[in-house]
Structures are given as C-alpha cells and as structure tokens.
Short mmCIF file of C-alpha atoms in Angstrom, two decimals:
data_model
loop_
_atom_site.label_atom_id
_atom_site.label_comp_id
_atom_site.label_asym_id
_atom_site.label_seq_id
_atom_site.Cartn_x
_atom_site.Cartn_y
_atom_site.Cartn_z
CA MET G 88 0.01 -0.04 -0.03
CA LYS G 89 1.05 3.69 -0.55
CA TRP G 90 1.90 5.86 2.30
CA LEU G 91 2.75 9.57 2.60
CA LYS G 92 5.84 9.99 4.63
CA TYR G 93 6.59 13.23 6.23
CA THR G 94 8.55 14.99 9.03
CA HIS G 95 6.75 16.62 11.80
CA ARG G 96 8.27 19.56 13.60
CA SER G 97 7.16 20.67 17.18
CA VAL G 98 8.54 23.33 19.34
CA VAL G 99 8.56 22.77 23.13
CA THR G 100 9.41 25.41 25.64
CA GLU G 101 11.59 24.46 28.50
CA THR G 102 13.35 26.15 31.42
CA ASP G 103 17.22 26.52 31.63
CA MET G 104 19.28 26.46 34.74
CA GLU G 105 18.75 30.33 35.05
CA GLY G 106 14.89 30.15 34.77
CA ASN G 107 14.86 31.45 31.27
CA ALA G 108 12.46 29.97 28.71
CA VAL G 109 14.31 27.97 26.03
CA GLU G 110 12.64 26.60 22.94
CA ARG G 111 13.55 23.20 21.73
CA GLU G 112 12.57 21.71 18.43
CA VAL G 113 11.47 18.04 18.03
CA PHE G 114 11.26 16.32 14.81
CA THR G 115 9.24 13.14 14.37
CA GLU G 116 8.96 10.97 11.23
CA MET G 117 5.25 10.21 10.41
CA ALA G 118 3.24 8.25 7.83
CA VAL G 119 -0.43 8.14 6.73
CA PRO G 120 -2.14 6.09 4.12
CA ASP G 121 -2.17 7.72 0.69
CA ASN G 122 -5.81 8.66 0.62
CA GLU G 123 -7.90 11.85 0.96
CA SER G 124 -7.89 11.92 4.61
CA GLY G 125 -4.15 11.02 4.87
CA ARG G 126 -3.24 13.58 2.48
CA ALA G 127 -5.23 16.22 4.42
CA LEU G 128 -3.35 15.25 7.47
CA ALA G 129 0.05 15.26 5.77
CA GLU G 130 -0.54 18.69 4.33
CA MET G 131 -1.49 20.07 7.69
CA GLU G 132 1.54 18.42 9.60
CA ALA G 133 4.44 18.01 7.13
CA TYR G 134 7.41 20.30 8.04
CA ASN G 135 7.76 22.86 5.20
CA GLY G 136 4.77 21.13 3.49
CA GLU G 137 6.95 18.36 2.30
CA TYR G 138 6.05 14.69 2.00
CA GLU G 139 6.91 11.79 -0.17
CA ILE G 140 5.04 8.77 -1.45
CA TYR G 141 6.15 5.51 -0.31
CA ASP G 142 4.95 1.93 -1.35
CA ASP G 143 5.77 -0.77 1.20
CA GLY G 144 4.40 -3.57 -0.94
CA GLU G 145 1.83 -4.77 1.66
CA PRO G 146 -2.03 -5.14 0.91
CA GLU G 147 -4.23 -2.33 2.25
CA PRO G 148 -5.38 -3.12 5.74
CA VAL G 149 -8.82 -3.02 6.79
CA THR G 150 -10.01 0.35 7.94
CA PRO G 151 -12.90 0.75 10.33
CA GLU G 152 -15.83 2.88 9.07
CA THR G 153 -18.28 3.39 12.10
CA GLY G 154 -17.58 3.53 15.73
CA GLY G 155 -19.30 1.02 17.97
CA ASP G 156 -20.09 -1.46 15.35
CA THR G 157 -19.17 -4.88 16.35
CA ALA G 158 -18.36 -5.85 12.80
CA VAL G 159 -15.51 -3.30 12.77
CA TRP G 160 -13.94 -5.13 15.73
CA ASP G 161 -14.48 -8.61 14.06
CA GLU G 162 -12.79 -7.05 10.84
CA LEU G 163 -9.86 -5.66 12.82
CA ASP G 164 -9.38 -8.79 14.85
CA ALA G 165 -9.37 -10.73 11.47
CA ALA G 166 -6.83 -8.21 10.00
CA TYR G 167 -4.69 -8.49 13.10
CA GLN G 168 -4.72 -12.28 12.96
CA ALA G 169 -3.71 -12.09 9.38
CA GLY G 170 -0.65 -10.54 10.25
CA TYR G 171 -1.47 -6.88 10.10
CA LYS G 172 0.64 -6.10 13.10
CA GLU G 173 3.69 -7.18 11.22
CA GLY G 174 3.10 -4.41 8.69
CA VAL G 175 3.63 -1.70 11.39
CA ASP G 176 7.31 -1.94 11.21
CA SER G 177 7.63 -2.32 7.42
CA ILE G 178 6.80 1.34 6.87
CA MET O 295 49.30 14.38 76.15
CA ALA O 296 45.75 14.94 74.60
CA SER O 297 45.02 14.67 70.93
CA THR O 298 42.18 15.20 68.91
CA THR O 299 40.04 12.99 66.41
CA ALA O 300 40.34 13.52 62.72
CA ASN O 301 36.89 14.26 61.76
CA LEU O 302 35.03 16.21 64.47
CA GLY O 303 37.98 17.47 66.39
CA LEU O 304 36.96 15.78 69.58
CA THR O 305 39.37 15.96 72.44
CA LEU O 306 41.10 12.59 73.18
CA PRO O 307 42.90 12.82 76.65
CA ALA O 308 45.82 10.59 77.05
CA VAL O 309 45.49 7.71 79.44
CA SER O 310 47.51 9.45 82.02
CA ASP O 311 45.58 12.67 81.98
CA PRO O 312 43.34 13.56 84.91
CA ALA O 313 39.60 13.34 84.05
CA ASP O 314 38.51 16.66 82.70
CA ILE O 315 34.70 17.52 82.89
CA GLY O 316 35.11 20.46 80.58
CA ALA O 317 36.91 18.55 77.83
CA LEU O 318 34.23 15.89 77.95
CA ASN O 319 31.26 18.54 77.85
CA GLU O 320 33.05 20.12 74.76
CA ASN O 321 32.97 16.80 72.98
CA PHE O 322 29.39 16.17 73.78
CA LYS O 323 28.49 19.61 72.47
CA LYS O 324 30.28 18.82 69.11
CA ILE O 325 28.14 15.49 68.82
CA ASP O 326 25.03 17.11 69.78
CA ALA O 327 25.25 19.86 67.12
CA LEU O 328 25.45 17.07 64.40
CA GLY O 329 21.91 15.89 65.26
CA GLY O 330 23.13 12.65 66.82
CA TYR O 331 23.71 10.81 63.36
CA GLY O 332 27.24 11.60 62.72
CA LEU O 333 26.47 14.07 59.95
CA GLY O 334 26.59 17.71 59.86
CA GLY O 335 27.63 20.81 58.28
CA SER O 336 27.20 21.66 54.57
CA ALA O 337 27.31 19.43 51.53
CA VAL O 338 30.67 19.31 50.04
CA SER O 339 30.94 20.77 46.47
CA VAL O 340 32.21 18.47 43.71
CA ASN O 341 33.05 18.75 40.22
CA ASP O 342 32.56 15.03 39.05
CA LEU O 343 29.99 12.78 40.61
CA ASN O 344 32.22 9.84 39.77
CA THR O 345 34.58 11.02 42.60
CA ALA O 346 31.92 11.57 45.16
CA LEU O 347 32.50 8.38 46.67
CA ASN O 348 32.73 8.93 50.49
CA CYS O 349 29.56 8.43 52.71
CA GLY O 350 27.88 11.83 52.98
CA PHE O 351 26.27 14.82 51.34
CA PHE O 352 27.61 16.74 48.28
CA CYS O 353 26.38 19.18 45.74
CA TRP O 354 27.44 20.41 42.28
CA SER O 355 26.79 23.10 39.70
CA SER O 356 26.65 23.48 36.00
CA ASP O 357 30.28 22.45 35.30
CA CYS O 358 30.11 18.98 37.06
CA LEU O 359 30.75 15.83 35.14
CA ASN O 360 28.51 12.99 35.01
CA ALA O 361 25.60 14.82 36.41
CA PRO O 362 22.03 14.17 35.07
CA PHE O 363 21.11 17.87 35.55
CA GLY O 364 22.88 21.23 35.87
CA TYR O 365 22.53 21.82 39.76
CA GLY O 366 21.83 19.32 42.30
CA MET O 367 22.53 17.76 45.72
CA GLY O 368 23.11 14.18 46.53
CA ILE O 369 23.99 11.42 49.10
CA THR O 370 26.63 8.68 48.59
CA ILE O 371 26.38 5.46 50.37
CA ASN O 372 29.80 3.73 50.18
CA ARG O 373 29.86 -0.06 50.83
CA PHE O 374 32.94 -1.64 52.04
CA ASN O 375 33.49 -3.66 48.87
CA GLY O 376 33.77 -0.94 46.32
CA ARG O 377 30.04 -0.45 45.49
CA TYR O 378 28.49 2.87 45.76
CA THR O 379 25.00 4.24 45.39
CA GLN O 380 24.15 7.94 44.90
CA LEU O 381 20.80 9.42 45.33
CA LEU O 382 20.65 12.74 43.46
CA PHE O 383 17.97 15.52 43.94
CA ASN O 384 17.37 18.45 41.55
CA PRO O 385 16.20 21.52 43.48
CA TRP O 386 16.79 23.95 40.89
CA MET O 387 14.27 26.43 39.15
CA GLY O 388 12.14 25.21 36.36
CA SER O 389 12.21 21.52 37.08
CA TYR O 390 12.22 21.05 40.82
CA GLY O 391 12.11 17.87 42.35
CA GLU O 392 13.47 15.12 40.11
CA ILE O 393 15.13 12.38 41.80
CA VAL O 394 17.81 10.06 40.32
CA VAL O 395 19.57 6.98 41.49
CA ARG O 396 23.13 5.93 40.30
CA HIS O 397 24.90 2.61 41.04
CA TYR O 398 28.49 1.73 40.90
CA ASN O 399 28.68 -2.22 40.62
CA GLY O 400 32.53 -2.56 41.44
CA THR O 401 33.42 -2.29 37.77
CA GLU O 402 31.40 0.51 36.06
CA TRP O 403 28.67 3.13 36.78
CA ILE O 404 25.06 1.79 35.75
CA PRO O 405 23.21 4.40 33.70
CA VAL O 406 21.44 6.96 35.77
CA GLU O 407 17.88 5.91 36.67
CA TRP O 408 15.03 8.35 37.14
CA VAL O 409 12.52 8.02 39.92
CA ASN O 410 10.23 10.82 38.44
CA PRO O 411 11.54 11.90 35.01
CA PRO O 412 10.65 15.17 33.74
CA MET O 413 9.07 13.64 30.59
CA SER O 414 10.61 16.16 28.09
CA LEU O 415 9.21 15.58 24.88
CA GLY O 416 11.30 13.10 22.56
CA VAL O 417 13.66 12.28 25.40
CA GLU O 418 14.34 8.72 26.52
CA TYR O 419 14.63 8.09 30.28
CA ARG O 420 15.78 4.98 32.16
CA THR O 421 13.66 4.42 35.15
CA THR O 422 13.99 2.60 38.52
CA GLU O 423 11.00 0.63 37.44
CA ARG O 424 11.45 -3.09 36.45
CA TRP O 425 9.40 -5.40 34.35
CA ASN O 426 10.43 -9.16 34.55
CA GLY O 427 13.90 -8.05 35.94
CA SER O 428 14.52 -5.55 33.01
CA ALA O 429 15.00 -1.96 33.44
CA VAL O 430 11.97 -0.06 32.23
CA TYR O 431 12.55 3.02 29.91
CA CYS O 432 9.90 5.66 29.14
CA LYS O 433 9.60 8.30 26.32
CA ALA O 434 6.96 10.95 25.39
CA VAL O 435 6.54 10.61 21.51
CA GLU O 436 4.94 13.48 19.53
CA PHE O 437 2.17 11.68 17.55
CA GLY O 438 0.74 14.76 16.14
CA LEU O 439 -2.98 14.89 14.66
CA LEU O 440 -4.90 11.64 15.01
CA PRO O 441 -6.13 10.02 11.79
CA ASN O 442 -9.74 10.51 10.31
CA THR O 443 -11.34 7.14 10.36
CA SER O 444 -7.92 5.57 9.30
CA TYR O 445 -4.56 4.79 10.75
CA LYS O 446 -1.30 6.64 11.03
CA ALA O 447 2.26 5.56 12.05
CA VAL O 448 4.78 7.41 13.78
CA ASN O 449 8.46 6.46 14.16
CA HIS O 450 9.27 6.50 17.95
CA GLY O 451 13.05 6.55 17.47
CA ILE O 452 13.91 3.99 20.23
CA ASP O 453 17.11 2.11 19.72
CA SER O 454 17.19 -1.60 20.90
CA TYR O 455 13.23 -1.52 21.51
CA LYS O 456 12.09 -4.82 23.14
CA LYS O 457 8.69 -4.64 24.73
CA CYS O 458 6.01 -2.12 25.63
CA VAL O 459 4.97 -2.58 29.10
CA ARG O 460 2.29 0.08 28.85
CA TYR O 461 1.29 3.45 27.28
CA GLU O 462 -0.52 6.36 27.74
CA ILE O 463 -2.20 8.67 25.01
CA VAL O 464 -2.40 12.31 26.13
CA ASN O 465 -4.35 14.92 24.25
CA SER O 466 -2.23 18.00 23.77
CA TYR O 467 -5.18 20.39 23.16
CA SER O 468 -7.55 19.33 25.86
CA THR O 469 -8.05 17.30 28.96
CA ARG O 470 -9.63 14.38 27.11
CA MET O 471 -7.89 11.21 27.81
CA LEU O 472 -7.52 9.19 24.56
CA ARG O 473 -6.39 5.87 25.73
CA GLY O 474 -9.57 3.89 26.03
CA ASP O 475 -11.47 6.27 23.81
CA ARG O 476 -14.00 4.29 21.85
CA SER O 477 -12.76 6.06 18.70
CA VAL O 478 -9.27 5.08 18.97
CA THR O 479 -9.87 1.32 18.06
CA GLN O 480 -6.29 0.02 17.88
CA VAL O 481 -2.72 0.99 19.13
CA ASP O 482 0.17 -1.08 17.93
CA VAL O 483 3.66 -0.47 19.20
CA GLY O 484 6.38 -2.17 16.97
CA SER O 485 10.14 -1.98 17.18
CA SER O 486 10.06 1.12 14.92
CA ASN O 487 6.56 2.56 15.10
CA ILE O 488 3.53 3.32 16.89
CA GLN O 489 0.25 2.89 14.85
CA ILE O 490 -3.03 4.29 15.81
CA THR O 491 -6.27 3.42 14.20
CA THR O 492 -9.35 5.44 14.65
CA SER O 493 -13.06 4.79 13.81
CA THR O 494 -14.15 8.22 13.60
CA ASP O 495 -12.67 11.66 12.49
CA MET O 496 -10.09 12.46 15.34
CA SER O 497 -7.98 14.82 13.22
CA ASN O 498 -8.81 17.74 15.67
CA HIS O 499 -6.94 16.01 18.32
CA ASN O 500 -3.21 16.35 18.73
CA ALA O 501 -1.77 13.46 20.72
CA VAL O 502 1.40 12.74 22.66
CA VAL O 503 2.00 8.87 23.27
CA ILE O 504 4.08 7.99 26.32
CA LEU O 505 5.70 4.73 26.17
CA TRP O 506 7.13 2.52 28.99
CA TYR O 507 9.42 -0.36 27.56
CA THR O 508 12.22 -2.53 27.99
CA LYS O 509 15.24 -2.69 25.81
CA GLN O 510 17.24 -5.61 24.10
#
C-alpha cells in the first residue's frame, strides 16, 4: 500500500538553569495512508509542507468505518490475526 | 598528652591525663550539634559525581561531570567492597524535584535511573521501574494529529526496543484522555513505529504517546 511519509516539527518550551524559557525543536517521522484523509493530515502537519509517497508492497489493511459497530471489531481482529501487526514496522 | 580526632576534632585525653569534665562537655556539644547521626555541616561541592565516593552529602553546579542535571544535591552510600549508590536531587528552578539514582557495581557506573523523570518530549529516560527483571525506560513521543477514520504510523525513534510494558495517549489540546477512547480502536507499538487506528474523525486531536518499555 502507498503511504505519505513526512517529518513533523514541534517546538517545546523548557526552562534552563537560570530560569529562562528556552525553545527546543522536536522532529518526528510520520506516515499516513495515501488517501484523501491522509493527504489532508500530511498537508497540515508536514514540516515545510514536504512529504513523499512510499509503497511498502503490503496489501491495504482493513479500515474501520463506524464507531461502536461490532463488525468493525471483527474486521480488525481478523486483520490482526492475518498479520496486520507485522506491517507496522515495514513502513 | 591529649590529641584530637580527625573528623570532628573531639578531644582525646591521654590515659595518664586527669579526668576533665570541661573537655568531655565540649566533646558532647560537638556531637549534639550534628543531630546525633554523625552527619552535619554543609554539603561538599564536587566537580565530578564519579569522585563523590565517601559516605555523606555533596552538591554540584553546572560544570560538574557525570551529572544528570545542571545543579543538584546528593547522598553517597559507600559500601566496604567498592560498590556505591548515589541518590541525586534536583532542587533547581524550572524543574524542581526530580530524583535520580546511580549505582557503581564495582566495575562501572550503571546508567542513571530516574524515579520521576521530567518527561521532556522526545527524550528517553531509564527509570527505577523493572519489568520481569529488566529496566523500564520511558519516552514521550509526539504523535501529532490523530487520523480521520483511518490509521497513522509514527516513528518512536527508540534504539534496541524490546517490549512495551504500557502506554498512555495524552491529548495536547484538551483534558480528554485518549487511551480507552472508543474512537481509538487499535494501538500497535512495534520495534520502530507506533500505529494508531481510529473509527471516527479524530483529526482535531493532537496526541502525545507516552511509552514505557524494555530494551534488548
């Protein structure tokens, strides 16, 4: 499946030993599916608006559609049992 | 002829000296001033925690080597067989109250272990907690916006990750707790990534995932 990979930048404010506020940047690598909602997320979060498309060669996992529907849980469980979890680290 | 002790300067009359109540009382006053525990005075300033090896209190400032934070105070317990334990306190402004433990096992210093890590974003801490005998580490990972009825993977950046003991998902924008939220239907923590699946649009929630884990 195709992913959008990008770097997220956040800035945290910390206090140094003299009591002064100091800003520190934290960069985190993120990935979302290459679909409409994923693209919207990537465009909001990507540092400098830059993201790349990456294909991990894995099949598309099951995505839940509604909250509270027991069928969703069954689908997720089936996907998990089918090795969905192993795909987490192949991104 | 009378002499004095090395540490407290107590008077030691010679065996041939006559009993001197005044000298005895001076000794008692010096001992009493220490609170009766053999300790007293100010902490000794050190510039390398690896050299603070005598039983007692010490303190350090920003140029000190092997210190987990810039300014602090500590206690060393020195065992007879070359093993040391240090208990370190951070009393300084901005991040009061952190407590750290260090051990020297006779060969090397074990990495510092935090009793109450400050949980700065993206920083890994080894803690005093254990899981099945292994040291437990913790790290707050920026997850960013949660996905919209979908899934999202974030690299946690942990080297030699072994097993997640527990996790928490904190909402950066509000007080809403996200772990256990029915919209967060699945959380997977792998050796490289945290993946969260949602069943509704959660893209207005910015999350920080806190992991507690062991290492290889």
